[in-house]
mmCIF file of C-alpha atoms in Angstrom:
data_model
loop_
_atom_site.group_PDB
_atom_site.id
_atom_site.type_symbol
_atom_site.label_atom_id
_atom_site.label_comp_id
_atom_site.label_asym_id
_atom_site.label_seq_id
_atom_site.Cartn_x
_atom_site.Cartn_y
_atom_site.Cartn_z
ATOM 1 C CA UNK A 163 -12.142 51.395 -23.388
ATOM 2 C CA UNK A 164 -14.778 49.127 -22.118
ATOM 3 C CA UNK A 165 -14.921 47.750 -18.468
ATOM 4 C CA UNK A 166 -13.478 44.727 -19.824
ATOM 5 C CA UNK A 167 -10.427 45.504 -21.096
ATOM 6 C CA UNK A 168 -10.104 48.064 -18.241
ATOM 7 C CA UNK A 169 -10.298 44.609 -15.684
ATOM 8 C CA UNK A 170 -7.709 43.109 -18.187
ATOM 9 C CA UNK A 171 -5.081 45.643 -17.868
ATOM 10 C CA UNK A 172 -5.564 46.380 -14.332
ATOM 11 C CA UNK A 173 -5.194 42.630 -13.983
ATOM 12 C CA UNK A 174 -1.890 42.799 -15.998
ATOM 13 C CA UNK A 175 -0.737 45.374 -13.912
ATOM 14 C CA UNK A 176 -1.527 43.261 -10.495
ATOM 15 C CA UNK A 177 0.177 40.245 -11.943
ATOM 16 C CA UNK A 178 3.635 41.916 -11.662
ATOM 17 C CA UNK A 179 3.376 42.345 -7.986
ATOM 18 C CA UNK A 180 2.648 38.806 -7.190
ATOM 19 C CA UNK A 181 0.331 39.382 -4.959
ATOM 20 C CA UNK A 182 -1.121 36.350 -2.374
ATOM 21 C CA UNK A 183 -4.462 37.695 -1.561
ATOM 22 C CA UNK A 184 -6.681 40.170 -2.557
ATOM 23 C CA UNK A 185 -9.631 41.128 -0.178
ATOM 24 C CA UNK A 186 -12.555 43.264 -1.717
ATOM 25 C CA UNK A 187 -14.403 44.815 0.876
ATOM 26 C CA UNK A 188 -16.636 45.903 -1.806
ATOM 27 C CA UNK A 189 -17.439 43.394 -4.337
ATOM 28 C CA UNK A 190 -17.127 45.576 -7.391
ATOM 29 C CA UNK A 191 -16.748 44.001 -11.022
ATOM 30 C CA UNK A 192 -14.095 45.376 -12.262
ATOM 31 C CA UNK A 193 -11.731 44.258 -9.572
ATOM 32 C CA UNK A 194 -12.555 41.151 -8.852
ATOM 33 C CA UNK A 195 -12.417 40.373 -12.040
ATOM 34 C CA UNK A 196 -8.833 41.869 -12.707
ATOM 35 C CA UNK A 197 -7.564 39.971 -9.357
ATOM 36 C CA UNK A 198 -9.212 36.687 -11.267
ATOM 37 C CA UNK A 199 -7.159 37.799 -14.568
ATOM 38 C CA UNK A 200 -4.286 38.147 -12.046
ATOM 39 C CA UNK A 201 -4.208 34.623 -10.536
ATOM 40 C CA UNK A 202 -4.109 36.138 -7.239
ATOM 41 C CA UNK A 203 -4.218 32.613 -5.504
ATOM 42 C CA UNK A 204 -6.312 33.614 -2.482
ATOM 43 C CA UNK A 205 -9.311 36.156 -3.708
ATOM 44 C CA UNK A 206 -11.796 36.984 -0.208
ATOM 45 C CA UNK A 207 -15.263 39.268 -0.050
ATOM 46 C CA UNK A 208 -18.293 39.475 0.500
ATOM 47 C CA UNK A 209 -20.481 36.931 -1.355
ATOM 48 C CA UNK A 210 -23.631 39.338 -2.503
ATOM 49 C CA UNK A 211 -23.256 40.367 -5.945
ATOM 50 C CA UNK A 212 -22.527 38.212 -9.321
ATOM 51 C CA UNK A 213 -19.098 39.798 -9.485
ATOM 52 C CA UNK A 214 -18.597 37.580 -6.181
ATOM 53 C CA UNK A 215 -18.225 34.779 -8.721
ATOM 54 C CA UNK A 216 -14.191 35.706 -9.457
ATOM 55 C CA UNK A 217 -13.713 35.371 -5.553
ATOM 56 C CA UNK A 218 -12.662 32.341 -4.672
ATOM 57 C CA UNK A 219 -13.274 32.504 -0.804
ATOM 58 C CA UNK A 220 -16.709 34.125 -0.273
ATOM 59 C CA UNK A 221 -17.820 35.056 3.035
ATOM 60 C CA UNK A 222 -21.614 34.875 3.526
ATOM 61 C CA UNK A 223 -22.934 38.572 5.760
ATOM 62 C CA UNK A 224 -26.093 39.840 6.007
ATOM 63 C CA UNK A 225 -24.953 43.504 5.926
ATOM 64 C CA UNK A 226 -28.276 44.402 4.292
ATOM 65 C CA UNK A 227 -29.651 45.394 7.833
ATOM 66 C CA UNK A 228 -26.402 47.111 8.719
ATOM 67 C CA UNK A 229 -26.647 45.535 12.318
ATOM 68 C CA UNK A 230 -22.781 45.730 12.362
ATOM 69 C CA UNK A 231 -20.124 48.699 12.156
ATOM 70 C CA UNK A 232 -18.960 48.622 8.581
ATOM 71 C CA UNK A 233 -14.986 47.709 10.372
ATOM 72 C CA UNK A 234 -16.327 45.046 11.969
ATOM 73 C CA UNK A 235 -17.857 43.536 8.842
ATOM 74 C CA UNK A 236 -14.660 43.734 7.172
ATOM 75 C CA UNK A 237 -12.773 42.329 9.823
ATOM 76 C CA UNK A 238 -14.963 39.739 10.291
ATOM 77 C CA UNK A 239 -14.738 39.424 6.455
ATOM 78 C CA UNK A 240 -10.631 39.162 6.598
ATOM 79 C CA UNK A 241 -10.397 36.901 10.095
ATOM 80 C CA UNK A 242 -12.619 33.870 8.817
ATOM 81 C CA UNK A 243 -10.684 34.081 5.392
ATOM 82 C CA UNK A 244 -7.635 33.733 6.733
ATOM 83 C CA UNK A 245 -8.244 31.928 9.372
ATOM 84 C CA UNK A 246 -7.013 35.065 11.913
ATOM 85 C CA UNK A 247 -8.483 36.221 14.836
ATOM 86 C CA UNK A 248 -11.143 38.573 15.282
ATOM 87 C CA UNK A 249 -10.259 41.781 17.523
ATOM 88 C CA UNK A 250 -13.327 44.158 17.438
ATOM 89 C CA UNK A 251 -12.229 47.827 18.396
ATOM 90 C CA UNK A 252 -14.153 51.661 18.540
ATOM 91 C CA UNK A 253 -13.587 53.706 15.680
ATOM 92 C CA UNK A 254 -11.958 56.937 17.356
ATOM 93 C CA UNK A 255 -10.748 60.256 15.657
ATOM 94 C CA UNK A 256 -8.794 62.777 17.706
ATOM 95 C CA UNK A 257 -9.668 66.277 16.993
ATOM 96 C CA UNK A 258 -7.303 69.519 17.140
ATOM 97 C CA UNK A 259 -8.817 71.778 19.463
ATOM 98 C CA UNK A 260 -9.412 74.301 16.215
ATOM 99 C CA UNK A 261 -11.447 71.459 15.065
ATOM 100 C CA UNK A 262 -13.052 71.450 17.988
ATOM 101 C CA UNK A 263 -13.494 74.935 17.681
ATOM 102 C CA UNK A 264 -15.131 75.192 14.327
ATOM 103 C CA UNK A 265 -18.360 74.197 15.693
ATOM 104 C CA UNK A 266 -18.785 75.648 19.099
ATOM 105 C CA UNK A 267 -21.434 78.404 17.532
ATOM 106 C CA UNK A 268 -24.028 75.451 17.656
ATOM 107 C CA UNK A 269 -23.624 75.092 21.248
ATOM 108 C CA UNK A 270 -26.345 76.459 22.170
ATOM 109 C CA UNK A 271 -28.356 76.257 25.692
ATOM 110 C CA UNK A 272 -30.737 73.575 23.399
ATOM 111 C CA UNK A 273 -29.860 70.433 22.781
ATOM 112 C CA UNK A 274 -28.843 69.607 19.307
ATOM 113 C CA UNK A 275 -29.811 66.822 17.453
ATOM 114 C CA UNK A 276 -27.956 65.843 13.741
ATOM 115 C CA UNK A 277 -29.195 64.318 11.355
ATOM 116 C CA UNK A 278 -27.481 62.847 7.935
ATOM 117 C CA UNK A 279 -30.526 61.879 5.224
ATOM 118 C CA UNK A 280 -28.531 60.628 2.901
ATOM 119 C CA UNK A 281 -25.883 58.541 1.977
ATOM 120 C CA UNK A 282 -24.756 55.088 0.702
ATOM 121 C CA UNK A 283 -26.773 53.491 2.165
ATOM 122 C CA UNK A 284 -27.236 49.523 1.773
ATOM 123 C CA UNK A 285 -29.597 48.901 4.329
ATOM 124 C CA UNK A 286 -33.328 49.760 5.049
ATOM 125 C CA UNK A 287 -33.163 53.678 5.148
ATOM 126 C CA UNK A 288 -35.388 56.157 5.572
ATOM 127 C CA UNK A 289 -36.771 58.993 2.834
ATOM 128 C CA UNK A 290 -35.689 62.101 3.103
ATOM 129 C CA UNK A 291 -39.825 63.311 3.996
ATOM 130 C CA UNK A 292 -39.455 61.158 6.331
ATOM 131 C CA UNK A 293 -36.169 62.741 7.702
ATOM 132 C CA UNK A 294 -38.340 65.744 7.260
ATOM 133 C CA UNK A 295 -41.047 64.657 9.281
ATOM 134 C CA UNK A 296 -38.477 63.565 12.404
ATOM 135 C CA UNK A 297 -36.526 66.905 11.809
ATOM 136 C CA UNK A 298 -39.937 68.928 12.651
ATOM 137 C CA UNK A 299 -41.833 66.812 15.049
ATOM 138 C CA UNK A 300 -37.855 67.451 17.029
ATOM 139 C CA UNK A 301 -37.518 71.352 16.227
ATOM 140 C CA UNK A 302 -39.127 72.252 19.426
ATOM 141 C CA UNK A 303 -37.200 70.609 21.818
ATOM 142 C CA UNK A 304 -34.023 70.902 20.283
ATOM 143 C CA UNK A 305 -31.647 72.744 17.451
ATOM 144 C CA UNK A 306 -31.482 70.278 14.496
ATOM 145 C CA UNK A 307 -28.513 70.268 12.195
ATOM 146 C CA UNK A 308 -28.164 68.476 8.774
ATOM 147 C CA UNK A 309 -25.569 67.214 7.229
ATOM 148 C CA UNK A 310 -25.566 66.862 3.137
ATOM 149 C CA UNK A 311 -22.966 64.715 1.457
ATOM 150 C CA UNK A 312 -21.392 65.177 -1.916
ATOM 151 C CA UNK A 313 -24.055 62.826 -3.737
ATOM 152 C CA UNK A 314 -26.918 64.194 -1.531
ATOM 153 C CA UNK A 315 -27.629 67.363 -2.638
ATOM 154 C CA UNK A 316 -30.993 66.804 -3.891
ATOM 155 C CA UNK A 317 -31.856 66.155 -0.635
ATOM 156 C CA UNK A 318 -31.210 70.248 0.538
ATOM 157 C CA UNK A 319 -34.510 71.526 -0.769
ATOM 158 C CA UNK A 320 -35.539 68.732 1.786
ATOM 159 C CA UNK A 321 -34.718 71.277 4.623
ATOM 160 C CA UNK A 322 -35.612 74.251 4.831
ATOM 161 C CA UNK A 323 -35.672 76.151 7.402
ATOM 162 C CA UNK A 324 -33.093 73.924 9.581
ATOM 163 C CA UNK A 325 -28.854 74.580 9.800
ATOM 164 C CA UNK A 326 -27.366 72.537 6.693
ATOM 165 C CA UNK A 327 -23.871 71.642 6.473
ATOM 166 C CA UNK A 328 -22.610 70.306 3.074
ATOM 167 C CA UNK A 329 -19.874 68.364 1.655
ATOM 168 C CA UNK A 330 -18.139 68.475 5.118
ATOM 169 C CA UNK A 331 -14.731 66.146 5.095
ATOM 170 C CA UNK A 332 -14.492 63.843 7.427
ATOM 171 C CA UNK A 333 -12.717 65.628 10.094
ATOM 172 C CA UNK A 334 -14.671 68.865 10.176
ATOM 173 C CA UNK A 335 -17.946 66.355 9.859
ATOM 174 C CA UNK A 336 -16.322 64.607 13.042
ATOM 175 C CA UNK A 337 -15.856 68.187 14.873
ATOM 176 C CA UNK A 338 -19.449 68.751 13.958
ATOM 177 C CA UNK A 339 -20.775 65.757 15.654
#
């Protein structure tokens, strides 16, 4: 089944709900495009990819630079579509103290210093040699940790020699930071 007719039926499949608005925080074709085939009346994101195209209320951000936490982009994103207003807040996660835990090993009478080379990233990132290069001008003043992500793990011959933690989920990678 092509992307197409994957749109189409997903789009089918929206339509029953009757749906008001759709908000794509992530302009991706296939969805905007079934919540066009939908008639969802009110269709908000980001306007920075062709797909934008089946939105009907595009929102202009220069997330490139990533000057913004990703929440407050979407919120921004939602507020000035619908006209609602725009409450900023910190992104917390509580930990259970075995979470807490987990890590403690790395405490160390060094500072430590994480670093995460990889990543979706949108903006202007770094290489991973260049990652490198931070990671061993650092070593001397402090412990360095790095952290590897499921799509990342080309970057672990990248490190050598340092404390690499991979695939964490989000909770243990919180507890490690």
């Amino acid at each position: 089944m092509c992307s197409s007719d994957r749109a189409a039926v997903l789009g089918r499949r929206l339509k029953k709900y009757d749906f008001d608005v759709s908000a794509h925080f992530f302009v991706e074709r296939n969805t905007a495009l079934a919540a066009f085939l939908a008639r969802i009346p009110l269709r908000i994101g980001p306007f920075s990819k062709p797909a934008s195209l089946f939105l009907n209320k595009r929102v202009i951000q220069k997330r490139k630079k990533s000057v913004k936490h990703e929440a407050d982009y979407n919120i921004e994103l939602v507020s000035i579509s619908l006209g609602c207003p725009r409450e900023s807040r910190p992104a917390k996660i509580w930990l259970r103290n075995e979470e807490r835990a987990k890590f403690a090993y790395l405490k160390k009478s060094r500072k430590l210093v994480g670093i995460h080379p990889g990543g979706a990233v949108r903006g202007e990132a770094l290489s991973a040699e260049k990652f490198r290069v931070i990671a061993d001008g650092i070593k001397g003043y402090c412990d360095v940790a790095v952290s590897i992500g499921p799509e990342d793990k080309r970057l672990k011959s990248s490190f050598g020699g340092f404390s690499i933690f991979e695939d964490l989920p989000i909770r243990e990678f919180a507890a490690l930071i």
